[in-house]
Amino acid sequence: MGSFVIAMGAAPHMKLSQGGRTFSAVDTPLAFDSHDAAYDYLLRHAEEEPLKGVRGEILEDLSL
């Protein structure tokens, strides 16, 4: 079973980095154990940078 990550909707290769401060295609992504945990994070931080104004998508990342 993979982990779940939050990706930028307009550019799904850009994932929220481990520190939660930026989206990156090369940094280690912030990984969640479940879709629900990623969704909760997305809801709690939707009005903060870098998620503010971005359509975040939750994806299962089988590479993690």
Short mmCIF file of C-alpha atoms in Angstrom, two decimals, residues 5-32:
data_model
loop_
_atom_site.label_atom_id
_atom_site.label_comp_id
_atom_site.label_asym_id
_atom_site.label_seq_id
_atom_site.Cartn_x
_atom_site.Cartn_y
_atom_site.Cartn_z
CA VAL A 5 0.43 13.06 -1.01
CA ILE A 6 -1.07 16.44 -1.83
CA ALA A 7 -0.34 17.55 -5.38
CA MET A 8 -0.98 20.83 -7.15
CA GLY A 9 -4.10 20.34 -9.26
CA ALA A 10 -2.80 22.30 -12.25
CA ALA A 11 0.56 20.50 -12.13
CA PRO A 12 0.18 17.07 -10.49
CA HIS A 13 3.92 16.37 -10.67
CA MET A 14 4.36 19.16 -8.08
CA LYS A 15 3.81 17.67 -4.62
CA LEU A 16 3.66 19.42 -1.27
CA SER A 17 7.15 19.08 0.18
CA GLN A 18 7.91 17.45 3.50
CA GLY A 19 8.09 20.74 5.37
CA GLY A 20 4.70 21.79 3.98
CA ARG A 21 6.12 25.12 2.83
CA THR A 22 6.26 24.67 -0.95
CA PHE A 23 5.33 22.47 -3.88
CA SER A 24 8.24 20.67 -5.52
CA ALA A 25 8.87 18.01 -8.14
CA VAL A 26 12.23 17.03 -6.61
CA ASP A 27 11.97 17.41 -2.82
CA THR A 28 10.69 14.58 -0.63
CA PRO A 29 6.90 14.93 -0.47
CA LEU A 30 4.88 15.25 2.71
CA ALA A 31 3.37 11.76 2.98
CA PHE A 32 0.23 10.67 4.82
#
